[in-house]
Coordinates of C-alpha atoms and ligand atoms in Angstrom, one line a residue:
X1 CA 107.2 0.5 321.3
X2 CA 104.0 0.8 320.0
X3 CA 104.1 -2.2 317.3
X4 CA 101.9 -5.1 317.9
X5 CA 103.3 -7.6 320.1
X6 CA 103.2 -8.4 323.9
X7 CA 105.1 -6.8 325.9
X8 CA 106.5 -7.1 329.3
X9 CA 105.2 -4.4 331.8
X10 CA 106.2 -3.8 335.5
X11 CA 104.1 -1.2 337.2
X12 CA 103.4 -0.4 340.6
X13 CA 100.1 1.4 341.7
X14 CA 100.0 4.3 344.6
X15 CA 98.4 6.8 346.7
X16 CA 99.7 10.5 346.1
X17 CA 101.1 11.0 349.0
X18 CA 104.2 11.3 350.5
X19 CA 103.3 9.4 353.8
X20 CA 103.5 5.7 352.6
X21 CA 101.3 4.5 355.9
X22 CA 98.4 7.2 354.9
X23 CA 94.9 5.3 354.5
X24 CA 93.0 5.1 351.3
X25 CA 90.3 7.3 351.5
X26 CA 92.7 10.6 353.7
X27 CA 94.4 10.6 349.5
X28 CA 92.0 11.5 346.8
X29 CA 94.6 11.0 344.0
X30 CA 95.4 7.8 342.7
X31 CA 98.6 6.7 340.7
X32 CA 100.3 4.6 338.5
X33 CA 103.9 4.0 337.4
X34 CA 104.3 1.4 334.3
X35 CA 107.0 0.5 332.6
X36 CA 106.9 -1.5 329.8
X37 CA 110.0 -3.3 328.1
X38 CA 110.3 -3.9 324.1
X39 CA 112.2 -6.7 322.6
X40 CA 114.6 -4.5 321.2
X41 CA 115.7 -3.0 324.1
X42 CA 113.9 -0.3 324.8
X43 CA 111.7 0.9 327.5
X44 CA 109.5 3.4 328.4
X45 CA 108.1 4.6 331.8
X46 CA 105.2 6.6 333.0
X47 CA 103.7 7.7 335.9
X48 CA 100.2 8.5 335.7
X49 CA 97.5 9.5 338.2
X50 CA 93.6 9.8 338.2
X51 CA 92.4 13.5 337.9
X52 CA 91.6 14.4 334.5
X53 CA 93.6 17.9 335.1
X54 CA 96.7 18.6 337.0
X55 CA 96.3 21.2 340.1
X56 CA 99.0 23.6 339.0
X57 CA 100.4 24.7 335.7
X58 CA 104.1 25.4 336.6
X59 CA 106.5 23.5 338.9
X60 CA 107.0 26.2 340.4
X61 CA 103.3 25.9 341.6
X62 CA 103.8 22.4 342.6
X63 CA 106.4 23.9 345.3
X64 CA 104.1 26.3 346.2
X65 CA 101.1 23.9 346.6
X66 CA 103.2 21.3 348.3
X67 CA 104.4 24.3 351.2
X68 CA 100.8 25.0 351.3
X69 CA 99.0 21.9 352.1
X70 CA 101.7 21.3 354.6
X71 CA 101.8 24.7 356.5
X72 CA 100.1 24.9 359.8
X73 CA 98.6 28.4 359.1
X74 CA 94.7 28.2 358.4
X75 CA 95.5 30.6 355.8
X76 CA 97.9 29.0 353.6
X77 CA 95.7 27.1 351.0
X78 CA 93.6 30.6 351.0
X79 CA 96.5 32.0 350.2
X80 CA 97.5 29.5 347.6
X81 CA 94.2 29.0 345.7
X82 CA 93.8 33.0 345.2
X83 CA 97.2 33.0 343.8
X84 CA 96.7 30.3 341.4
X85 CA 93.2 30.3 339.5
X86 CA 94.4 27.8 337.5
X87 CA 93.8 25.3 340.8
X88 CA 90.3 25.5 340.1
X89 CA 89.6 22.6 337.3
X90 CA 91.6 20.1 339.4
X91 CA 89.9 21.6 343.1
X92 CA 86.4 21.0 341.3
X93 CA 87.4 17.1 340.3
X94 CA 88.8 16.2 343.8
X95 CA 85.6 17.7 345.5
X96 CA 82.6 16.6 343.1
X97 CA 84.2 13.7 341.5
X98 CA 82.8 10.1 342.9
X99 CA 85.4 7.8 344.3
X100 CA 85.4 4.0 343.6
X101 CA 86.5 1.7 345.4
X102 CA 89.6 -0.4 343.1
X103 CA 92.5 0.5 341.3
X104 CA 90.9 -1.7 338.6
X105 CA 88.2 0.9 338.1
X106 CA 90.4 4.2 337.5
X107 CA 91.3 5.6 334.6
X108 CA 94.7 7.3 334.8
X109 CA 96.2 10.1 332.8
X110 CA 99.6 11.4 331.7
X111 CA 98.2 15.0 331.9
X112 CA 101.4 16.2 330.3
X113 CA 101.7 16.2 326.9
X114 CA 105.1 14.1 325.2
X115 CA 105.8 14.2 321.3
X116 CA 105.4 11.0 319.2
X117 CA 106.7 10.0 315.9
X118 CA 104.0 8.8 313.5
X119 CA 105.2 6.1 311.0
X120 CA 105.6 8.9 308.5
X121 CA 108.3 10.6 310.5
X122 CA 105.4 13.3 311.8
X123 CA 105.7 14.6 314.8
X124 CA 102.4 15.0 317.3
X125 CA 102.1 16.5 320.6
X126 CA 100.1 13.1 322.6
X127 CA 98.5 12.5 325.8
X128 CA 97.3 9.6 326.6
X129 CA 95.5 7.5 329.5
X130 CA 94.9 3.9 330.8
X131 CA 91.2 3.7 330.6
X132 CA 90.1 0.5 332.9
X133 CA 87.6 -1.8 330.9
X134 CA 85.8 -3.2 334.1
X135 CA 82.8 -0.5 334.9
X136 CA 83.3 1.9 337.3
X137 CA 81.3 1.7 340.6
X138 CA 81.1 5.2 341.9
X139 CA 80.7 6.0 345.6
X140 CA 80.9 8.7 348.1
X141 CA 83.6 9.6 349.8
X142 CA 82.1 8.1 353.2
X143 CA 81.3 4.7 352.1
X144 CA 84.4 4.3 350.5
X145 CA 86.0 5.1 354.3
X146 CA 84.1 2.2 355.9
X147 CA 86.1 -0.2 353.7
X148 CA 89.0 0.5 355.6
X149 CA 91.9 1.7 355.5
X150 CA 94.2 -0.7 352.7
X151 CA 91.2 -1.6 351.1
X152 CA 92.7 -0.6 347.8
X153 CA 95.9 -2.9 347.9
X154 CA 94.0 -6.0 349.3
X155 CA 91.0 -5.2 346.3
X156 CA 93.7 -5.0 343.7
X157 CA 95.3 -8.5 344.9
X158 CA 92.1 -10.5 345.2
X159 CA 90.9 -8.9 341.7
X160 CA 94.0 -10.0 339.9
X161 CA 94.4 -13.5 341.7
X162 CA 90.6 -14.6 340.7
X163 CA 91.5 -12.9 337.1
X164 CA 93.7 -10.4 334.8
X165 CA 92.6 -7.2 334.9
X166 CA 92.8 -4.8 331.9
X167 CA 93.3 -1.1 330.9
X168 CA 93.3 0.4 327.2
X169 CA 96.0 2.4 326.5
X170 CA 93.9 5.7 324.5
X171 CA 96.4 8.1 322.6
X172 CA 95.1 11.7 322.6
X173 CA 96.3 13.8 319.8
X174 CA 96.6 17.6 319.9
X175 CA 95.6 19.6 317.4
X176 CA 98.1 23.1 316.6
X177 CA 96.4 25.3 318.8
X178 CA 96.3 22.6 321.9
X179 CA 98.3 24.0 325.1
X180 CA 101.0 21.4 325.6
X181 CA 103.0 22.7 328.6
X182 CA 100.1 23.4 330.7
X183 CA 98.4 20.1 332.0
X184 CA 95.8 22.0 334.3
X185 CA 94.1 22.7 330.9
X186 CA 92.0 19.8 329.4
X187 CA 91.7 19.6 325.6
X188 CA 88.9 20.2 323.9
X189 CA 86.9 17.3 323.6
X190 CA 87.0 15.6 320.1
X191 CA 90.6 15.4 319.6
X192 CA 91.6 12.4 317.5
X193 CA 91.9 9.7 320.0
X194 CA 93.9 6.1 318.9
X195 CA 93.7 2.7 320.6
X196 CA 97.3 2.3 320.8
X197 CA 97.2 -1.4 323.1
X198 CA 95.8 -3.1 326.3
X199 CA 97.9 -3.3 330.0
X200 CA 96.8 -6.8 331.3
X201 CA 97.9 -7.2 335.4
X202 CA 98.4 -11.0 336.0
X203 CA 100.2 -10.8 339.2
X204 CA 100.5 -8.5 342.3
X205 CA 103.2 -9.1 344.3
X206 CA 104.0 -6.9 347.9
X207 CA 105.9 -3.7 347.4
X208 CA 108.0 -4.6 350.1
X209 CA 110.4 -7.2 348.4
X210 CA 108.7 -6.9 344.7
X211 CA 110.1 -6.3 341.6
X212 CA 109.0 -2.4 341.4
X213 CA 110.5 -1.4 344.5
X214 CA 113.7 -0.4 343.4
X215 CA 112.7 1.4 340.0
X216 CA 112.3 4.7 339.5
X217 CA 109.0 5.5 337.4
X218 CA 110.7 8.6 335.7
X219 CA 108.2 10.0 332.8
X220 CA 111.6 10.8 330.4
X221 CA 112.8 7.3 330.8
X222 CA 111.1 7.5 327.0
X223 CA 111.3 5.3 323.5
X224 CA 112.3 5.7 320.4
X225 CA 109.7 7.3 318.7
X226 CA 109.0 9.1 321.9
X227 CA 110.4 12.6 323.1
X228 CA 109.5 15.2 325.8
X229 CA 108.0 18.6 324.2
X230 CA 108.8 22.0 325.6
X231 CA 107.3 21.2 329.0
X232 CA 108.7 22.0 331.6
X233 CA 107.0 19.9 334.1
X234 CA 109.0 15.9 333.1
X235 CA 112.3 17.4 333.8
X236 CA 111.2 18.9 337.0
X237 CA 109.4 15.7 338.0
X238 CA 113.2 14.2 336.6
X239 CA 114.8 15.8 339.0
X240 CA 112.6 15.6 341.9
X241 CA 111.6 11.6 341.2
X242 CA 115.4 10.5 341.5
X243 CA 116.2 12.2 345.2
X244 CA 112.9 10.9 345.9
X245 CA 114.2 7.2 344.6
X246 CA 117.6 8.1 346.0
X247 CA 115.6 8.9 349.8
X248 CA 113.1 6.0 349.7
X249 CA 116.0 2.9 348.9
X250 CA 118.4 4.7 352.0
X251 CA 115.6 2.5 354.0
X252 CA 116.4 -0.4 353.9
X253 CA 115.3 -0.9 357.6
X254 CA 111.7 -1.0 356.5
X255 CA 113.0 -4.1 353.8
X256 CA 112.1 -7.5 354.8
X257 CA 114.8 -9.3 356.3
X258 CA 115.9 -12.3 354.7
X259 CA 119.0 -14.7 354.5
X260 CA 121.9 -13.7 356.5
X261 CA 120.6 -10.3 357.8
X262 CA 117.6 -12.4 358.8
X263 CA 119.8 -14.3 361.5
X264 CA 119.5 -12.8 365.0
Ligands
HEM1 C1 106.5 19.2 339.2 C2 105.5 18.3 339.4 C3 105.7 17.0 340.1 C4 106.6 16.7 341.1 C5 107.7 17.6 341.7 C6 106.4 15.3 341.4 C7 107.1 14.6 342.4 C8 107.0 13.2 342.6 C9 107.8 12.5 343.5 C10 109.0 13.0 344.4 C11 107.4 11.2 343.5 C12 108.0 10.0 344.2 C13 109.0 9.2 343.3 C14 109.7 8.0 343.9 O1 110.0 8.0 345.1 O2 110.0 7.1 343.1 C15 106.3 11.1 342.5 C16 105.7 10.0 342.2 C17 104.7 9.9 341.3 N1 104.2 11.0 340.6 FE1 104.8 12.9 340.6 N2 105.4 14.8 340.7 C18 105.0 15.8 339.8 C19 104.0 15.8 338.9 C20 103.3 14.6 338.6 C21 102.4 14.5 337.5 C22 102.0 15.7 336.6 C23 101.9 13.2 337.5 C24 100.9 12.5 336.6 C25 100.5 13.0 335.5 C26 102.6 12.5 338.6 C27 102.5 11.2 338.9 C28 103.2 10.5 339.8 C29 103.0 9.1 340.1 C30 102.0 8.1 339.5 C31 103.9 8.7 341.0 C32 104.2 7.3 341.7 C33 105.3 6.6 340.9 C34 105.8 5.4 341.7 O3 105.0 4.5 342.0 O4 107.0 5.3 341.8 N3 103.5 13.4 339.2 N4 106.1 12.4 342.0

């Protein structure tokens, strides 16, 4: 996967939210799923997003967090942040960090960690990130709200249409003592990083009727060469990714209509 060569690559970039009408600057977490294809065969997806820290470091606290941010009591997310400490790292990015205003500008992050093959047959415990190569812009939270609210799809599309835009993709290597199953904890800077390619976007095309609408961006959907570690978090996100996929293609109402279901 990782042998020089260019590749084909599908990707699809997204809000992290479950409301897929929700404005740009009501979701402070960005996304991106990829999949790239090899010419032998095989492919490997990822879905990526924008903190440089997850918010939880168990499923199990996903749940929790998920129940929390969507209860009506005043007191849930009290509740839920003295539970989980860990919640700090990620609450300190989404409240200090600037925004920008374009995909092309974000660097996004795997945040868990996967096991690579080296060409030796070594085995390494990776993260890695898309790292944009066009400068970041950083703003505040209220200017980016006076852009509206899709400027990030419309950005994105008039970007890509005047030129490609480009991320490098960074490898991150552990060292032995690294935690790999807990992505709310960052490693310690210096870490072996390696350049491991470039994602180039040439072409956006609508979500609607586009060629990423029916994947699934499932992180073990994984190469040769490429394996999950003892983490429990890619099953979980397995699991929960295809009834998500399964839920999101039973509506079909909100596909455009075309050929014969087009007639009236
Ligand atoms: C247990 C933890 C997690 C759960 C339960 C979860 C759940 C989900 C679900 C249900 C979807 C929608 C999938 C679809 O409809 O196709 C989704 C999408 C996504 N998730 Fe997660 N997620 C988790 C953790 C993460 C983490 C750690 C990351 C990034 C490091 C991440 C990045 C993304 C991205 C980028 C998408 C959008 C993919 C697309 O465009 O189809 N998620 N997640």
């Amino acid at each position: 996967m990782l042998a020089a060569g260019q590749y084909p690559v599908l990707g699809r970039f997204n809000l992290a939210t479950p409301d897929p009408n929700a404005p740009d600057p009501t979701v402070r977490v960005r996304g991106i799923g990829v999949q790239i294809s090899a010419p032998d065969g095989n492919v490997w997806r990822m879905a990526l997003i924008d903190p440089p820290v997850f918010a939880v470091s168990t499923p199990q606290g996903f749940y929790d967090l998920l129940n929390a941010s969507a209860s009506k009591n005043p007191e849930a997310m009290k509740s839920f942040v003295a539970a989980h400490p860990e919640f700090a790292a990620f609450g300190e990015w989404a409240t200090k960090a600037p925004w920008t205003a374009s995909y092309a500008e974000v660097a996004f992050n795997s945040l868990n960690a996967f096991i690579f093959k080296d060409g030796s047959g070594a085995e390494h415990a990776v993260r890695w990130s898309l790292r944009p190569q066009t400068q970041a812009a950083p703003m505040t939270a209220e200017d980016f709200a006076k852009l509206g609210a899709n400027h990030l799809e419309q950005d994105v599309t008039e970007r890509v249409a005047r030129s490609p835009q480009r991320w490098t993709l960074v490898l991150t290597v552990a060292d032995p003592s690294d935690p790999i199953s807990d992505p709310t904890k960052a490693w310690p800077p210096g870490r072996r990083t390696v350049e491991a390619g470039t994602l180039v976007v040439q072409k956006i095309e609508p979500e609607a009727d586009g060629p990423c609408r029916d994947i699934n961006f499932d992180p073990t959907i994984l190469p040769d060469g490429i394996k999950v570690s003892d983490d429990p978090f890619p099953a979980a996100r397995s699991a929960a990714y295809a009834k998500s996929y399964d839920l999101r293609t039973s509506e079909a109402s909100s596909y455009p209509r075309t050929g014969a279901s087009a007639k009236p």
